Backbone as JSON, one array per atom type, in Angstrom:
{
  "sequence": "XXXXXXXXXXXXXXXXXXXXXXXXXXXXXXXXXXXXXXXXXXXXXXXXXXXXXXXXXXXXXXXXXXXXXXXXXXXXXXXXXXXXXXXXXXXXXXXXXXXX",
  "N": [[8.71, -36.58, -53.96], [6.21, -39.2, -54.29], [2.86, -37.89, -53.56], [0.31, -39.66, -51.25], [-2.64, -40.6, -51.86], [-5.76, -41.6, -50.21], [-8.83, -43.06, -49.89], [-9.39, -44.59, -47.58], [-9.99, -44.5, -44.03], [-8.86, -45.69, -41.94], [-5.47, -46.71, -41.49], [-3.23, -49.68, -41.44], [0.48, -49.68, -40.05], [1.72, -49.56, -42.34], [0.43, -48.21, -44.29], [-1.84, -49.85, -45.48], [-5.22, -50.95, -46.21], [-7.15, -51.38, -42.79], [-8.08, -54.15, -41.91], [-11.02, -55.74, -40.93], [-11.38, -57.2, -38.72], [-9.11, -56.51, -37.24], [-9.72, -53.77, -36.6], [-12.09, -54.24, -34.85], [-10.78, -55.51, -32.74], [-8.83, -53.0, -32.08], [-10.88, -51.45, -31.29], [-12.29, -52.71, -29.18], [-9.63, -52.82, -27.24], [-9.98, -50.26, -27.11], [-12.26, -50.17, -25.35], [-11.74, -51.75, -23.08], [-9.63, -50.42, -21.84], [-11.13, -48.09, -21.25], [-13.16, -49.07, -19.84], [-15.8, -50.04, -20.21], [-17.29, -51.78, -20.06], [-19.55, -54.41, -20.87], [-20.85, -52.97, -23.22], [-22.16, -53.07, -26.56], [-20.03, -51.95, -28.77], [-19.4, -51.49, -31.49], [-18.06, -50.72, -34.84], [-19.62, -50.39, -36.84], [-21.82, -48.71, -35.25], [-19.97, -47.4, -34.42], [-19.32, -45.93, -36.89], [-22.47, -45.06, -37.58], [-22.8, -43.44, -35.54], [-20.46, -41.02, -35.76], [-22.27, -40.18, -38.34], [-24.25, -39.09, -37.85], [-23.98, -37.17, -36.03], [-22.4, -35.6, -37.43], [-23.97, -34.84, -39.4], [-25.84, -33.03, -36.88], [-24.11, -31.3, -36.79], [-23.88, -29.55, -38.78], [-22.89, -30.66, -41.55], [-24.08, -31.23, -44.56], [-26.48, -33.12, -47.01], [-25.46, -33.79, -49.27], [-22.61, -33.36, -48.57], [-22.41, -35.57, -46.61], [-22.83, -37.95, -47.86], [-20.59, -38.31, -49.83], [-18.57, -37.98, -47.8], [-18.9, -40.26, -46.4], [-19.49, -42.39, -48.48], [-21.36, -43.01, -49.52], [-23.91, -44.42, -51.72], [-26.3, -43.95, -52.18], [-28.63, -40.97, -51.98], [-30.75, -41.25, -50.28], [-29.72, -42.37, -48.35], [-28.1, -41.04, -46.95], [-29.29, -38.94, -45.95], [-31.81, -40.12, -44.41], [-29.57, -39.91, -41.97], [-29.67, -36.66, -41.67], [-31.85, -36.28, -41.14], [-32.59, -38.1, -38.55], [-30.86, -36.15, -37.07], [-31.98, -34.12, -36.05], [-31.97, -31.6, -36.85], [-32.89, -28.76, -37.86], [-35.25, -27.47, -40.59], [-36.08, -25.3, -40.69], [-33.84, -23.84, -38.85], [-31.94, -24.81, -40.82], [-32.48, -23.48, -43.16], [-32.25, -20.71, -42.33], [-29.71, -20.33, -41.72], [-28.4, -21.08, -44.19], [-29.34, -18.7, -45.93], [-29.64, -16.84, -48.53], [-30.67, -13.93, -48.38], [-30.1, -12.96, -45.44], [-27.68, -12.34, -45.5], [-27.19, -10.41, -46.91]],
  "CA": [[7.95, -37.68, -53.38], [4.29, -38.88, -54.56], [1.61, -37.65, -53.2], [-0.36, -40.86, -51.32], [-4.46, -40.16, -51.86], [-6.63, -43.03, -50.1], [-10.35, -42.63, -48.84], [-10.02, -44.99, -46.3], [-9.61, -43.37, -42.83], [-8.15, -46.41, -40.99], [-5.17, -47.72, -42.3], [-1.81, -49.94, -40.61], [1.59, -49.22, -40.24], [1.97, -50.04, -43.78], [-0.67, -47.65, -45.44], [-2.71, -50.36, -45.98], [-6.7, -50.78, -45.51], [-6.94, -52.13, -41.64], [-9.54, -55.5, -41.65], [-12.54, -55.46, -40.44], [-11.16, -58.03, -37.01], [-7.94, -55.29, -36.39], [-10.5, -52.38, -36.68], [-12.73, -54.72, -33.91], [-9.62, -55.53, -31.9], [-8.62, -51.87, -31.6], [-12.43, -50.76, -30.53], [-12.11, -53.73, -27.96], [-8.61, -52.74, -26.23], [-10.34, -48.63, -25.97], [-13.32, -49.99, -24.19], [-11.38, -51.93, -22.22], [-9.3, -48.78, -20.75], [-11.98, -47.05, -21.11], [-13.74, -49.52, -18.54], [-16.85, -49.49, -20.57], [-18.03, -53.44, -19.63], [-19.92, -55.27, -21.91], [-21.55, -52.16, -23.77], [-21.77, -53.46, -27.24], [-19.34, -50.9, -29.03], [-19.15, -52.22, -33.07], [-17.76, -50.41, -36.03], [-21.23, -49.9, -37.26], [-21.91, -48.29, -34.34], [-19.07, -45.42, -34.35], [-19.54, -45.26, -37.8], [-23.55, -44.46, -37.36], [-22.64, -42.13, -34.46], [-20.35, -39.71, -36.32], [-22.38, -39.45, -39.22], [-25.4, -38.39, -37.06], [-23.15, -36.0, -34.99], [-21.44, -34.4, -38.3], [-25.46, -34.23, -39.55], [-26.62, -32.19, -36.39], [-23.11, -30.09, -36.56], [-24.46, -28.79, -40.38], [-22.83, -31.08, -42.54], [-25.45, -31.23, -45.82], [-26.46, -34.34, -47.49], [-24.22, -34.25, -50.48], [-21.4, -33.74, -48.14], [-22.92, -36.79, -45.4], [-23.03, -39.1, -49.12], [-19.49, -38.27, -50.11], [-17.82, -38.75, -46.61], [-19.01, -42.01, -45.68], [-19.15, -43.37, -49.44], [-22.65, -44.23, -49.62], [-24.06, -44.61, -53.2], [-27.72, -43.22, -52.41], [-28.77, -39.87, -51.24], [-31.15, -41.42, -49.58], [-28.82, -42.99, -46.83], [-27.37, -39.68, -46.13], [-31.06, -38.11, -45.54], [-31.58, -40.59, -42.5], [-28.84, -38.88, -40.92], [-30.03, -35.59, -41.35], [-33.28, -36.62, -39.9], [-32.35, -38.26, -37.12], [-29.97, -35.13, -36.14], [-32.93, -33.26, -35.28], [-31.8, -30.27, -37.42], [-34.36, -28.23, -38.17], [-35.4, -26.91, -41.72], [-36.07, -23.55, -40.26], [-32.94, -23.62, -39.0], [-31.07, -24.76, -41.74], [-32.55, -22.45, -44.1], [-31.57, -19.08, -42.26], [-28.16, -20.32, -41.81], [-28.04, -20.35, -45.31], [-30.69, -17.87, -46.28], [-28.92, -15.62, -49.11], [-31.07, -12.92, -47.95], [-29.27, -12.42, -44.65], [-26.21, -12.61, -45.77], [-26.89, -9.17, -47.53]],
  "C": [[6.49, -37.58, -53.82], [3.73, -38.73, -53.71], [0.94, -38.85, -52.53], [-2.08, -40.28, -51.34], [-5.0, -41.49, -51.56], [-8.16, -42.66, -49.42], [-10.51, -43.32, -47.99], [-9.32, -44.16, -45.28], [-8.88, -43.83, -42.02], [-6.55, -47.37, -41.5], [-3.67, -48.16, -41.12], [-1.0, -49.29, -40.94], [2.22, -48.63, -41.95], [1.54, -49.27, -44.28], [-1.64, -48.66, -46.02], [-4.24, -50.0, -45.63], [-6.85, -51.62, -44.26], [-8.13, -53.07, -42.03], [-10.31, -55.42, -40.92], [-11.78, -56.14, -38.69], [-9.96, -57.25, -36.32], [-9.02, -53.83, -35.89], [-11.71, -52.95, -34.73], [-11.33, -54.89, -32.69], [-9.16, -54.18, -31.01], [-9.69, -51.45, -30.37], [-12.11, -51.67, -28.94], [-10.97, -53.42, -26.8], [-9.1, -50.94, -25.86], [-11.37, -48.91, -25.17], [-13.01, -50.89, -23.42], [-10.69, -51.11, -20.89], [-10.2, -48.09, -20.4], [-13.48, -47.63, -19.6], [-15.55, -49.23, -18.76], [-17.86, -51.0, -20.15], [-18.74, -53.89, -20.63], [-21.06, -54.07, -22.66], [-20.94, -52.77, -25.64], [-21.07, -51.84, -28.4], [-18.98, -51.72, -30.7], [-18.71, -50.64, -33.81], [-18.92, -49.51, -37.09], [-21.64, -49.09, -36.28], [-21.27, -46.58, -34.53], [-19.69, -44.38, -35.48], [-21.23, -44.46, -38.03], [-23.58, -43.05, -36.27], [-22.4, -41.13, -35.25], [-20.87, -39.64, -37.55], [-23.9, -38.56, -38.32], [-24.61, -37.07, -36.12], [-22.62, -34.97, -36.21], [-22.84, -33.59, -38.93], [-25.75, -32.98, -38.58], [-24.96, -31.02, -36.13], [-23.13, -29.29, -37.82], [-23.74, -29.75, -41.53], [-23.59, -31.35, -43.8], [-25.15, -32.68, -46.37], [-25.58, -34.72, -48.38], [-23.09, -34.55, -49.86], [-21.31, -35.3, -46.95], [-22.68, -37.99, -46.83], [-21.31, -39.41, -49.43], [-18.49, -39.01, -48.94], [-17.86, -39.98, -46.43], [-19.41, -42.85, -46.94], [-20.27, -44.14, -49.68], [-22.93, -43.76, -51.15], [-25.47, -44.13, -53.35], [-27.58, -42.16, -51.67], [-29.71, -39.91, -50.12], [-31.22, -42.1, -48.19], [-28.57, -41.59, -45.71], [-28.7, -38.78, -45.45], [-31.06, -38.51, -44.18], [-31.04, -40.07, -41.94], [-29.39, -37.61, -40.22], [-30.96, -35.58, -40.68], [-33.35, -37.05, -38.71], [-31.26, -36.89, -36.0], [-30.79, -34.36, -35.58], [-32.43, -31.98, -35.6], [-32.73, -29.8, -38.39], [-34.43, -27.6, -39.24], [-35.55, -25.86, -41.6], [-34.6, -22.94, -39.96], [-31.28, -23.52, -39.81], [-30.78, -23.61, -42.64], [-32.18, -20.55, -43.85], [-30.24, -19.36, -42.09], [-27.43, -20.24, -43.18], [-28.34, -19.33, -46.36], [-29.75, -16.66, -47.07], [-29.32, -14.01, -48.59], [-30.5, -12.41, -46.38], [-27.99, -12.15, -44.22], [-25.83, -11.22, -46.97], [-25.84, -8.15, -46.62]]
}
């Protein structure tokens, strides 16, 4: 059996790519259970959330560019900046020198 490889993350029954008004539909019937009331809850939205959440959990810019398919590096930056992850702290987490 082949292999299927797709980069989108949402797809129907089918394996297809879900549409932008199923992808809204969905969001709409969890914040209905979810009993969230007229909080505007968009697509744009989630998708801005978890890249700011994968930012302040260490994800690095190259990998913030790749994931979410943006075409500048300077999309993926914003993220990092708004995560409030700190260059001090970045740099001893990867600091070759303590890793002797």
């Amino acid at each position: 059996m082949d292999e299927i490889y797709d980069d989108n993350i949402f797809l129907d029954r089918n394996g297809e790519k879900l549409k932008k008004r199923n992808v809204q539909r969905i969001i709409t019937t969890i914040q209905d259970k979810a009993d969230l009331g007229d909080e505007d809850i968009l697509p744009h939205v989630l998708r801005h959330t978890s890249a700011t959440l994968s930012a302040k959990n260490g994800m690095n810019v190259s990998q913030l560019k790749q994931m979410y398919g943006w075409e500048q590096l300077e999309t993926a930056k914003k993220y990092i900046h708004l995560s409030g992850r700190g260059v001090k702290e970045a740099i001893q987490e990867a600091s070759p020198i303590d890793r002797l």
